Coordinates of C-alpha atoms in Angstrom, one line a residue:
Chain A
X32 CA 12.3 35.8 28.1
X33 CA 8.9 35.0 27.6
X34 CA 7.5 32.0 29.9
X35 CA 5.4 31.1 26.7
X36 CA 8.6 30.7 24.6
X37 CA 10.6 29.1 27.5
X38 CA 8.1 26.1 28.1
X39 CA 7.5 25.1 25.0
X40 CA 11.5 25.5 24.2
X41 CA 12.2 23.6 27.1
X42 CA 9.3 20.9 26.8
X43 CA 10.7 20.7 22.8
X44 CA 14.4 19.9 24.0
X45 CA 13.7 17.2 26.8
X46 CA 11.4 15.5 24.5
X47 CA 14.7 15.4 22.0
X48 CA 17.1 14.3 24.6
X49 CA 15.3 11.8 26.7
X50 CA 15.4 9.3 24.4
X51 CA 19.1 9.9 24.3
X52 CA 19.3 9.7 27.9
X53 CA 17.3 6.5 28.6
X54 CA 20.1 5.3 25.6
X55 CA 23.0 6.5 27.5
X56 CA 21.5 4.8 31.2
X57 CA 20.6 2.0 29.9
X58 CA 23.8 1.4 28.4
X59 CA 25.7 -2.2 29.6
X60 CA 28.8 0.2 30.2
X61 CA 31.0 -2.7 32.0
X62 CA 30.9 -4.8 29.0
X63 CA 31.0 -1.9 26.1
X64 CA 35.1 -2.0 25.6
X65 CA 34.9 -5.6 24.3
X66 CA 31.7 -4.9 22.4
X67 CA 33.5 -2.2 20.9
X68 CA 36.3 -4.3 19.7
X69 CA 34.2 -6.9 18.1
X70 CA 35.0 -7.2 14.2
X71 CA 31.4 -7.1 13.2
X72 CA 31.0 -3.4 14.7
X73 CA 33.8 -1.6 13.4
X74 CA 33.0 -3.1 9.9
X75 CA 29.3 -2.3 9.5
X76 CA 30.7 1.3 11.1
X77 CA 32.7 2.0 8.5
X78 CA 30.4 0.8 5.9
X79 CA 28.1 3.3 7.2
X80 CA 30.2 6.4 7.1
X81 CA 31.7 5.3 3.7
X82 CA 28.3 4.6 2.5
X83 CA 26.9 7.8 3.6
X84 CA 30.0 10.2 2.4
X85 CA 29.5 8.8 -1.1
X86 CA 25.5 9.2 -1.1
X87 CA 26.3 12.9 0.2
X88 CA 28.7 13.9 -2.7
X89 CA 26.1 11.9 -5.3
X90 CA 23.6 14.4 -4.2
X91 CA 25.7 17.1 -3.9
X92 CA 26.9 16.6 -7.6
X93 CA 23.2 16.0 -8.7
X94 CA 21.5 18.0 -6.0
X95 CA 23.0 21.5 -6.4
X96 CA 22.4 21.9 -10.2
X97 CA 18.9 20.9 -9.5
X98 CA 18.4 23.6 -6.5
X99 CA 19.9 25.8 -8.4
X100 CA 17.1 25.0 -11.4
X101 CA 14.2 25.4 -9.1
X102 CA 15.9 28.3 -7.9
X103 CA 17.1 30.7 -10.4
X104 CA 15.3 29.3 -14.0
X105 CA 11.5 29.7 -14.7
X106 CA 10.1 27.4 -16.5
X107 CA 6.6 25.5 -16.7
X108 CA 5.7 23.0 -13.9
X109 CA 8.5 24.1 -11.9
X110 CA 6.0 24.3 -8.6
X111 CA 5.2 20.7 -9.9
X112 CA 9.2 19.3 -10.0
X113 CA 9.6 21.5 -6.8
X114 CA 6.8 19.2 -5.5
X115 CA 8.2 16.1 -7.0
X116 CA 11.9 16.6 -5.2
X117 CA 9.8 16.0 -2.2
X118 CA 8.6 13.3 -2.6
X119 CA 11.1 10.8 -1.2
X120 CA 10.8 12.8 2.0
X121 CA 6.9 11.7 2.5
X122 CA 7.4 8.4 1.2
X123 CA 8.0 5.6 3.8
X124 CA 11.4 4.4 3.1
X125 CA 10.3 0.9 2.9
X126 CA 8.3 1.7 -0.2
X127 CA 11.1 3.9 -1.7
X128 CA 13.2 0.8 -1.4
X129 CA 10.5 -1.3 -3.8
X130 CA 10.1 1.7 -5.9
X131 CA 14.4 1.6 -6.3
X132 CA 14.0 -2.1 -7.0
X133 CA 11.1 -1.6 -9.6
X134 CA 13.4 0.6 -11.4
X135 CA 16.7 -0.6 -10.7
X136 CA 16.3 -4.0 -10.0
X137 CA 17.3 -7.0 -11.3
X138 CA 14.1 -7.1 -13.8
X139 CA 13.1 -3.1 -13.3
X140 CA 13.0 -0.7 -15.9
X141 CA 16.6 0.9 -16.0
X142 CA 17.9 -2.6 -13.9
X143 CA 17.3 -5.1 -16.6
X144 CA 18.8 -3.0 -19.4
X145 CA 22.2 -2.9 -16.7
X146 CA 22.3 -6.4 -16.7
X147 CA 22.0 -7.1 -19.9
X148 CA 24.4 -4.3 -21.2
X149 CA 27.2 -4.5 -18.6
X150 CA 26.1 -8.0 -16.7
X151 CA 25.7 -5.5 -13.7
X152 CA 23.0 -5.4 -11.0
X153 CA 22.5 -2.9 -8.1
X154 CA 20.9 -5.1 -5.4
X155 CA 23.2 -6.8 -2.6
X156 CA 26.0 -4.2 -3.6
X157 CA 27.4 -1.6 -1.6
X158 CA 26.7 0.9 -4.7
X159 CA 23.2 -0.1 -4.2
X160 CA 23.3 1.4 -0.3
X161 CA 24.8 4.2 -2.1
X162 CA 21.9 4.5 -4.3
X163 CA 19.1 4.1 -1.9
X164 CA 20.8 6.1 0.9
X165 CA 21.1 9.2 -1.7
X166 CA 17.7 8.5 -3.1
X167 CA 16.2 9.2 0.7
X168 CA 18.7 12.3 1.8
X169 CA 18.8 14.1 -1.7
X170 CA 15.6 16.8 -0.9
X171 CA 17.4 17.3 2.4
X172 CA 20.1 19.0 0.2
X173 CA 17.9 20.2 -2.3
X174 CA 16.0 21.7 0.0
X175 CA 18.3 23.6 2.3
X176 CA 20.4 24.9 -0.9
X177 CA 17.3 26.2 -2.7
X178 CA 16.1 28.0 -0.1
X179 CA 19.6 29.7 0.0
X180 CA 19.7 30.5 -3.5
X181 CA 16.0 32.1 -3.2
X182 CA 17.4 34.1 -0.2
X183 CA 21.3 35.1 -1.9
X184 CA 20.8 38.6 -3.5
X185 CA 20.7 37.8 -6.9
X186 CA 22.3 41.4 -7.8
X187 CA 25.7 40.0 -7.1
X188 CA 24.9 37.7 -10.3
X189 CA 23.6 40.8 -12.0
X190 CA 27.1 42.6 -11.4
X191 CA 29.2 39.9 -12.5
X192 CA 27.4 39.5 -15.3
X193 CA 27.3 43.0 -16.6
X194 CA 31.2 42.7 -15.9
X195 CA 31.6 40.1 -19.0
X196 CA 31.4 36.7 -16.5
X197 CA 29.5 33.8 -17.8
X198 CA 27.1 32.2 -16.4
X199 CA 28.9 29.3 -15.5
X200 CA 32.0 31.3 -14.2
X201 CA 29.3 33.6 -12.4
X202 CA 27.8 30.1 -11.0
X203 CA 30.9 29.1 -9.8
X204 CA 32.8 32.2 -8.8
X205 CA 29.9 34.3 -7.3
X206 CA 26.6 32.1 -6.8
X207 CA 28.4 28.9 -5.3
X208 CA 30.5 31.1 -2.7
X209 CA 27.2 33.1 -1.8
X210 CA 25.3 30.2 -1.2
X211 CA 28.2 28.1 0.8
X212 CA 27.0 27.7 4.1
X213 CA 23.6 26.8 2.8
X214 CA 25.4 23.9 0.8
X215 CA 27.1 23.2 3.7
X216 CA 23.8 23.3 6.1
X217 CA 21.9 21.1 3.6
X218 CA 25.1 18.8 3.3
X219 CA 25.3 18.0 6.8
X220 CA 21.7 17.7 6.9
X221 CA 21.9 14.9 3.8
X222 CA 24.9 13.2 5.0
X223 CA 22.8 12.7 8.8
X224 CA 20.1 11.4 7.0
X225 CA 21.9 8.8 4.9
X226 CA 23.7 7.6 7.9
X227 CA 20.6 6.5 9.8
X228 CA 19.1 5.6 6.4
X229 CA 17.3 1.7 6.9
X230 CA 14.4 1.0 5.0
X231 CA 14.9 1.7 1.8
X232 CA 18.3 0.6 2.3
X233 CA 17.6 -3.0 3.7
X234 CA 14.9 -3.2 1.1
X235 CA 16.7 -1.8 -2.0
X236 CA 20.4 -3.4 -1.3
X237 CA 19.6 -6.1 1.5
X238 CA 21.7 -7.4 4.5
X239 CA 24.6 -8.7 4.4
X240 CA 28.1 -8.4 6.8
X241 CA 30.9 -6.0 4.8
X242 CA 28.9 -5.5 1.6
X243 CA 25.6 -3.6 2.7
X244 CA 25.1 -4.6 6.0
X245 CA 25.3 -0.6 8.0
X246 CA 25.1 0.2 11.2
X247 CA 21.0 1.1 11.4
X248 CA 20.5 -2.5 9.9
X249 CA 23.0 -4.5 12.3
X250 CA 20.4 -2.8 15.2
X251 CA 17.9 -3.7 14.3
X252 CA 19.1 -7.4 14.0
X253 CA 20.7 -6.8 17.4
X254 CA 17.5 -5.8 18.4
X255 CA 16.1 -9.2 17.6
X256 CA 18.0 -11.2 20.6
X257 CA 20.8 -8.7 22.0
X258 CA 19.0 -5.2 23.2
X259 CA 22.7 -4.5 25.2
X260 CA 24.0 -4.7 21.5
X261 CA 21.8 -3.0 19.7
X262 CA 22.0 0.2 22.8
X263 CA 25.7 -0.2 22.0
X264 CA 25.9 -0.1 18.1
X265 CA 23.0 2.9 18.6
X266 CA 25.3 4.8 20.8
X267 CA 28.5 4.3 19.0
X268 CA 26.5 5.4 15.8
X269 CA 25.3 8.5 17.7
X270 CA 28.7 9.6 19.5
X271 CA 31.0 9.2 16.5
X272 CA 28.2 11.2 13.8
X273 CA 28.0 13.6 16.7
X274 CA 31.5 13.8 16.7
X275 CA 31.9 14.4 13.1
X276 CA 29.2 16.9 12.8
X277 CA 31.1 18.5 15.8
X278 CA 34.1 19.2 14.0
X279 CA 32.9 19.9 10.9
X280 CA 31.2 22.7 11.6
X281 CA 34.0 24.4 13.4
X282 CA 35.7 23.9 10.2
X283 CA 32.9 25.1 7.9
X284 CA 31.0 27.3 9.8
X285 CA 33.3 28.5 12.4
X286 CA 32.5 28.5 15.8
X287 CA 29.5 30.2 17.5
Chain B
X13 CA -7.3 37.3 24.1
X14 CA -3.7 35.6 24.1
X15 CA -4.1 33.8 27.8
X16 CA -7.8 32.7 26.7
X17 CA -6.0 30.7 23.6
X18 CA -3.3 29.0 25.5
X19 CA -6.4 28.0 28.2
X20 CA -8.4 26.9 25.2
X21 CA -5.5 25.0 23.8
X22 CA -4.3 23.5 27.6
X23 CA -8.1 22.0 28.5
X24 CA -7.9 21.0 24.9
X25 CA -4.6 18.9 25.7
X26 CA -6.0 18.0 29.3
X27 CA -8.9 16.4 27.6
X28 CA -6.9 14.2 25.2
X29 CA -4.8 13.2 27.5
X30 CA -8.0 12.4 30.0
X31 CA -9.2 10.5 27.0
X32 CA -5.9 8.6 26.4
X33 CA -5.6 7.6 29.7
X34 CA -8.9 6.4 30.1
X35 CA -8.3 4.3 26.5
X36 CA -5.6 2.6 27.7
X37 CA -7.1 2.0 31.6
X38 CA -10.5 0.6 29.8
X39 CA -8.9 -2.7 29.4
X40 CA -8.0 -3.3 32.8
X41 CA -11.5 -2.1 33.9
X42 CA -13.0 -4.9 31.5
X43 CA -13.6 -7.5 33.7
X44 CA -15.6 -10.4 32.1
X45 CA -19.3 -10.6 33.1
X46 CA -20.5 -13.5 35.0
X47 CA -21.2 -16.6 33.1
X48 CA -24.7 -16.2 31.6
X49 CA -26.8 -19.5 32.0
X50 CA -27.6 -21.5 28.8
X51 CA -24.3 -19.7 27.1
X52 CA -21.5 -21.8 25.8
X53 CA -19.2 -23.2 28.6
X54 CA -17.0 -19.9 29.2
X55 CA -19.5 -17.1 28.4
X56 CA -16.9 -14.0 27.8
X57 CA -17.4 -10.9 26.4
X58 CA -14.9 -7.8 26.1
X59 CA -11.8 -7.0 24.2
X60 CA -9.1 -10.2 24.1
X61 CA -5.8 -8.4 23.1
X62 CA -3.5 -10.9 21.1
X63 CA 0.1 -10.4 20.2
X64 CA 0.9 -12.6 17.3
X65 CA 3.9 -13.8 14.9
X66 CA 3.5 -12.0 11.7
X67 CA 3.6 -15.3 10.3
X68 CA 0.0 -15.9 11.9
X69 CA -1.8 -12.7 10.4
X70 CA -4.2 -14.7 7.6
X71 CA -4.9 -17.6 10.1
X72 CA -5.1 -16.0 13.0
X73 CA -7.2 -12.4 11.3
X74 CA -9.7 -15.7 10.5
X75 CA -10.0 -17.5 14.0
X76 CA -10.7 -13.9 15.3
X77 CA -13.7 -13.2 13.3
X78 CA -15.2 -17.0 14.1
X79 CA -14.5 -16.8 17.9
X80 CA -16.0 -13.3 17.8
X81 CA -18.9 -15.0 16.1
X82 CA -19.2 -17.8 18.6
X83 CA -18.6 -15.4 21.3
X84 CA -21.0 -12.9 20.9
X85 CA -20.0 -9.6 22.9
X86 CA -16.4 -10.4 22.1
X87 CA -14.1 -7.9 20.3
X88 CA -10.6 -9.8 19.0
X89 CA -7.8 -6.9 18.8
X90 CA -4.2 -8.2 16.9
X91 CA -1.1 -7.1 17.2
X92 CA 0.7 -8.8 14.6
X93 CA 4.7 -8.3 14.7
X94 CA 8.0 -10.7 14.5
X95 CA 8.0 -12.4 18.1
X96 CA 10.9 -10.8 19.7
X97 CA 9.3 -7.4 18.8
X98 CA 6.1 -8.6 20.7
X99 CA 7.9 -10.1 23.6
X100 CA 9.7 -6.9 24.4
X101 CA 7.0 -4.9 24.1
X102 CA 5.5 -7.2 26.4
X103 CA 8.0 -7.3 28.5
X104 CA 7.7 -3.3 28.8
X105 CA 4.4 -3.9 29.3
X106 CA 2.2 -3.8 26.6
X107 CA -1.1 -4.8 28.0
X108 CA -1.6 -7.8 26.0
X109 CA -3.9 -10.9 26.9
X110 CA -2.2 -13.5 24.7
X111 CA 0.8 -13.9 23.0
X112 CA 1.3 -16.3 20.3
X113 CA 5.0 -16.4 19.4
X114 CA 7.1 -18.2 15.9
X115 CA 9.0 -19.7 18.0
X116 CA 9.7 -21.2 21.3
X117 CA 12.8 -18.8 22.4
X118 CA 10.5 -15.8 22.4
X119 CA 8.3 -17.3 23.9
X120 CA 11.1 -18.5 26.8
X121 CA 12.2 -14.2 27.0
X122 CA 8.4 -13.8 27.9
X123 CA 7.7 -16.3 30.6
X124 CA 11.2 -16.3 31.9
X125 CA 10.2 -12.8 32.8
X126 CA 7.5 -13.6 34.6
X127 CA 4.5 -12.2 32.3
X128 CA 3.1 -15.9 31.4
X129 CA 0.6 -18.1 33.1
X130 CA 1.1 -21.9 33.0
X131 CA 3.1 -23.5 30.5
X132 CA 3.1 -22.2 27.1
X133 CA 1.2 -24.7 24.5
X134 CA 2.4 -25.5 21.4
X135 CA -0.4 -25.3 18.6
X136 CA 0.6 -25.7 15.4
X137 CA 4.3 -26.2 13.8
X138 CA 5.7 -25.0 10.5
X139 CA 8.1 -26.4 8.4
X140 CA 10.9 -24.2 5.7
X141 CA 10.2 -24.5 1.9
X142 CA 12.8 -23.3 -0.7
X143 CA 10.2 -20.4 -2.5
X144 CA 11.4 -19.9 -5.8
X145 CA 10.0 -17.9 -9.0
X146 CA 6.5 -19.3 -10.9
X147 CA 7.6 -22.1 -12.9
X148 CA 10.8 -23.2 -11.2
X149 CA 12.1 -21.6 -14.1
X150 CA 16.1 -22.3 -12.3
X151 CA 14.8 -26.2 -12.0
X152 CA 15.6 -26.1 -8.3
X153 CA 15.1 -29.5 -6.4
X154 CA 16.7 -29.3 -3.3
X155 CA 19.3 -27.4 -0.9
X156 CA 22.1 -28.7 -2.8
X157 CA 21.0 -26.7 -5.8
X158 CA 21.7 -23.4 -4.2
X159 CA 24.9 -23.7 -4.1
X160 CA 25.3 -23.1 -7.9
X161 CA 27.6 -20.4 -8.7
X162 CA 25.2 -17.3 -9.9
X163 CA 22.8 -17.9 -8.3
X164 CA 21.3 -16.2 -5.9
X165 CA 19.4 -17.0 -2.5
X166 CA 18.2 -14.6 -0.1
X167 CA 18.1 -15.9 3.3
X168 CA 16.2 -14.4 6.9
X169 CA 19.3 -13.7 9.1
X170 CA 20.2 -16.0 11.8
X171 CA 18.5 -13.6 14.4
X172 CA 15.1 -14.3 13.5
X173 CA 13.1 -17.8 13.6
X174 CA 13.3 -18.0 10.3
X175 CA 16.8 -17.5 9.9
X176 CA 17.5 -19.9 12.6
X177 CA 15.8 -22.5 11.1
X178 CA 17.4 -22.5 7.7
X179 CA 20.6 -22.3 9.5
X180 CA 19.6 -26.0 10.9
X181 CA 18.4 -27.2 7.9
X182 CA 21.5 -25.8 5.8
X183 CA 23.9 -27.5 8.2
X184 CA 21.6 -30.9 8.3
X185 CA 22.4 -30.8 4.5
X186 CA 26.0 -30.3 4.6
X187 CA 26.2 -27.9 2.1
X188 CA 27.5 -24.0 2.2
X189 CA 25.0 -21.7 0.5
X190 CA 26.6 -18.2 0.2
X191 CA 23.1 -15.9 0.6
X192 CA 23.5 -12.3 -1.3
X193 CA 21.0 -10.5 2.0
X194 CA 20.1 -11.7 5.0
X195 CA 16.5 -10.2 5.5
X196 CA 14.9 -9.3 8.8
X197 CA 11.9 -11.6 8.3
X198 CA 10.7 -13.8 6.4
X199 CA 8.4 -11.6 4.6
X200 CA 11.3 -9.9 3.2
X201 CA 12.5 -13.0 2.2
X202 CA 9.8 -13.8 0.0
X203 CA 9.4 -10.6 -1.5
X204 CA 12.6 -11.0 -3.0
X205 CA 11.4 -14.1 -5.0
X206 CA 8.4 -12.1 -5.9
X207 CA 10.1 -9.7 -7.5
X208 CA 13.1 -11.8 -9.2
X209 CA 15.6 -9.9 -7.2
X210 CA 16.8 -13.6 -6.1
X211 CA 16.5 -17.1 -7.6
X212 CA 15.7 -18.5 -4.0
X213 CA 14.8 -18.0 -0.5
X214 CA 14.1 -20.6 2.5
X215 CA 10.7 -19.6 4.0
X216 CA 7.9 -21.2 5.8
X217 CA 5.3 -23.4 3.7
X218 CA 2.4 -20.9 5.1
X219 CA 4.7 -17.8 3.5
X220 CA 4.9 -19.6 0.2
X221 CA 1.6 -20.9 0.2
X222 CA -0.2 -17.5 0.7
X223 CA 1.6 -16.1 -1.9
X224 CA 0.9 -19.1 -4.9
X225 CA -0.1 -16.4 -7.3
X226 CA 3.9 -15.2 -7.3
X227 CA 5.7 -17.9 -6.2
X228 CA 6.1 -21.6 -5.8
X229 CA 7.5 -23.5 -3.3
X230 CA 9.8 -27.0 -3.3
X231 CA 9.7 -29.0 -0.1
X232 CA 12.9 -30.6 0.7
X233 CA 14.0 -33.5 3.5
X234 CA 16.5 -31.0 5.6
X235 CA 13.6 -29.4 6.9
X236 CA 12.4 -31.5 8.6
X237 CA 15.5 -30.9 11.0
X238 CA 13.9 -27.6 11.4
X239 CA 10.8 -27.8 12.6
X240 CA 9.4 -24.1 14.2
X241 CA 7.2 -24.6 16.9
X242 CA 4.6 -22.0 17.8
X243 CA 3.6 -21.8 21.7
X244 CA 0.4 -19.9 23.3
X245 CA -0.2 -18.6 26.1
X246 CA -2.2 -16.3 28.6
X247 CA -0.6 -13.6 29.5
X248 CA -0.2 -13.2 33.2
X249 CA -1.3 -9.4 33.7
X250 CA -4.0 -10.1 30.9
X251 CA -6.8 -7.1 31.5
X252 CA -9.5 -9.8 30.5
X253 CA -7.7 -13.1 31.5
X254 CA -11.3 -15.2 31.1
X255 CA -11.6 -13.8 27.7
X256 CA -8.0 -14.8 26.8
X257 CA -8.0 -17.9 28.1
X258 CA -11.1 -18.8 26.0
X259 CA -9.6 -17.5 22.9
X260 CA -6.4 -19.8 23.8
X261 CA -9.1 -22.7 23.9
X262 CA -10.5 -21.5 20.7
X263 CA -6.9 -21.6 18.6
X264 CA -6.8 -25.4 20.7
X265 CA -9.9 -26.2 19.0
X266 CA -10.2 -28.7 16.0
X267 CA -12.2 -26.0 14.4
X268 CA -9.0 -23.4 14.6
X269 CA -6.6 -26.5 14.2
X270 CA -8.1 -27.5 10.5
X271 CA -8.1 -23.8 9.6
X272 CA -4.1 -23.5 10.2
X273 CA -3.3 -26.6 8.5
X274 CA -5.2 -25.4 5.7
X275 CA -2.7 -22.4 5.7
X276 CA -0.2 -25.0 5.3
X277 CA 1.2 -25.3 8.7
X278 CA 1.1 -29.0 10.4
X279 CA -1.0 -29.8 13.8
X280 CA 1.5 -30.2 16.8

């Protein structure tokens, strides 16, 4: 192996896990159990994983057709909406959290015709974390299934189609499977993302204990006077995503 | 051709980092020069590092430029955060010269450390308004109006100064105010006000008085229960400790003092 792969390689996965580590050691492990137990932790926990399994299927209901757009259908300015899926991955979530609230808000574009129609407003509601948690991961997906459709060998569409399929039953029955582990890859990549989503989520839907208080949120108010609590929200975040991820991917991908 | 690259690249690295290094030792090496006869009492010159509520930024942005002014040779640098942020980072080690905290209990994590000199000393106070949309357009008077169903009040969350305070002031009242967020400062407070995403928020007068153009603010008795006071002090590894101590003088000043009351906060 080549010493200037190796360094950089192993230079790249220290700087990854120290910051893990110094979590880890600086843990208060004596007084984690009843930490663990309080009724605060396991809520905002299982807001979060809730919270971020809905924003993933959102985006894979709304993501997937788009991909596939960009993908497989020319049409004028596509480099341009290519461009424009990216955009809530340069913009600082904080500011994708006022842009939500311009739009969705209580007076915003979409928000004030909500409110007057169906007396319904997205702020300060769970659906609202939905929305600004999907809003931030959805080029994640986007991005990781359109490059799989641009790399899938499109002649297996071709064949079905010269075998009578439609397009939707060719979508479905031969483009979907093809791509899988691409949906899968970009999926996993969406749902991470929307876990640790907290600036567009604190801006967009607030703070507040069982409605859209999740666990990125509660540490950084732990952070304020308890840094043993925030540590320990940050590392019960981190084991149990792992954790998933873990098992999921034996399931999905098998294991390598 | 290859090894000649990576060299090129390494001394390039070497060279930042030399660079770096030598940024962040410069403080330390700024020691301030001698007293020069006929200058103002404390003659200091150099960079005066102050860590600063966020609350503080207009005032404070403002006694920086006059005591560079009346301290020629000076250069005020600001870091303006919430106060626990600062007082971890300078409790990590930050090399800061002052720290000027919202709020006496991050003030207490810093010299209970060890990293102040003295006593802190308080400078100014500040006092909760209810902030609510141009107009009053809900016709709120007091706490006791925030309690009406369908309405909605964003508060800070009990973690931060702000928070802490309304929390006081809420219970001085005796009444139960259900909030819809509890923001992470006070700034996020307000900015749900500004843009009608909430009827009401509890923030200080000096938040609600920099932002008249959006909101306005109704003063109620309660807060008085819930005074914040804001503490100064030198910090104790302060890489130009003259130069801090001079600037803590300056913020002492009746100059500084008519400038922050102007911002709406009240003298100590």
């Amino acid at each position: 192996m080549p010493i200037a792969l190796l360094l950089p390689a192993t230079l790249g996965l220290l700087f990854l896990i120290l910051p893990l580590a110094g979590l880890v050691i600086r843990a208060p492990w004596s007084t984690l159990p009843q930490r663990l137990t309080e009724p605060g932790v396991l809520t905002a926990l299982r807001l979060s994983l809730q919270c971020a399994t809905l924003a993933t299927l959102l985006c894979l209901v709304l993501g997937v057709p788009l991909a596939w757009l960009l993908a497989r259908v020319q049409f004028t300015g596509r480099r341009f909406v290519r461009a424009l899926v990216t955009v809530p991955l340069v913009l600082p979530p904080v500011v994708g959290g006022v842009a939500l609230l311009l739009v969705f808000g209580r007076n915003g574009l979409v928000g004030s015709w909500l409110d007057d129609t169906f007396g319904f407003t997205l702020p300060f509601t769970t659906t609202g974390v939905v929305v600004a948690e999907a809003f931030v991961a959805m080029p994640f997906l986007i991005i990781a299934v359109e490059g799989a459709l641009r790399g899938a060998d499109t002649r297996y569409e071709e064949a079905a189609a010269t075998l009578g399929a439609g397009r939707w039953t060719t979508f479905t029955h031969v483009t979907l499977p093809l791509v899988a582990p691409g949906i899968a890859a970009g999926a996993v990549l969406c749902w991470a993302r929307a876990l640790g989503e907290f600036g567009a989520t604190i801006t967009f839907a607030g703070n507040y204990p069982g409605t859209t208080q999740t666990m990125p949120l509660a540490v950084y108010l732990a952070l304020e006077n308890d840094l043993d609590a925030a540590i320990v929200l940050s590392l019960i975040l981190l084991v149990v995503s792992v954790a998933i991820l873990a098992a999921l991917r034996d399931r999905w991908i098998g294991s390598t | 051709m290859r090894s000649r690259w990576i060299r090129t690249t390494l001394a390039g690295l070497m060279a930042v980092a030399v660079v770096g290094l030598s940024g962040c030792g410069n403080d330390s090496t700024d020691t301030p020069s001698p007293p020069s006869a006929g200058g103002s009492s404390a003659a200091v010159t150099g960079n005066v590092t102050v860590f600063a509520a966020a609350s503080l930024t207009e005032s404070f942005t403002e006694i920086g430029k006059d005591f560079e002014a009346a301290n020629p040779g000076t250069k005020v640098i600001f870091n303006f955060a919430g106060s626990s942020a600062l007082a971890t980072q300078i409790n990590q080690g930050a090399p800061a010269d002052v720290f000027a905290s919202a709020a006496p209990k991050n003030m207490a994590t810093v010299t209970d450390a060890g990293n102040g000199t003295g006593t802190a000393t308080t400078f100014v106070k500040n006092q909760l308004v209810i902030a609510v949309a141009k107009g009053n357009p809900k016709g709120i008077k007091g706490l006791s109006d925030l309690t009406k169903p369908g309405l909605k009040v964003a508060l800070c969350a009990e973690q931060v100064p702000c928070g802490a305070a309304a929390k006081k002031a809420i219970d001085a009242a005796k009444v139960k105010i259900t909030p819809v967020t509890l923001e992470q400062d006070v700034k996020g407070a307000l900015s749900k006000v500004k843009l009608g995403e909430v009827d009401a928020s509890l923030v200080y007068r000096t938040d609600a008085k920099a932002a008249t153009a959006d909101v306005d603010a109704v003063e109620f008795p309660e807060s008085a229960q819930a005074i914040n006071d804001y503490p100064i002090i030198v910090l104790k590894k302060a890489p130009n400790a003259a130069g801090a101590q001079a600037f803590v003088d300056y913020v002492l000043s009746d100059k500084a003092t008519s400038l922050l009351t102007e911002a709406g906060f009240q003298a100590p």
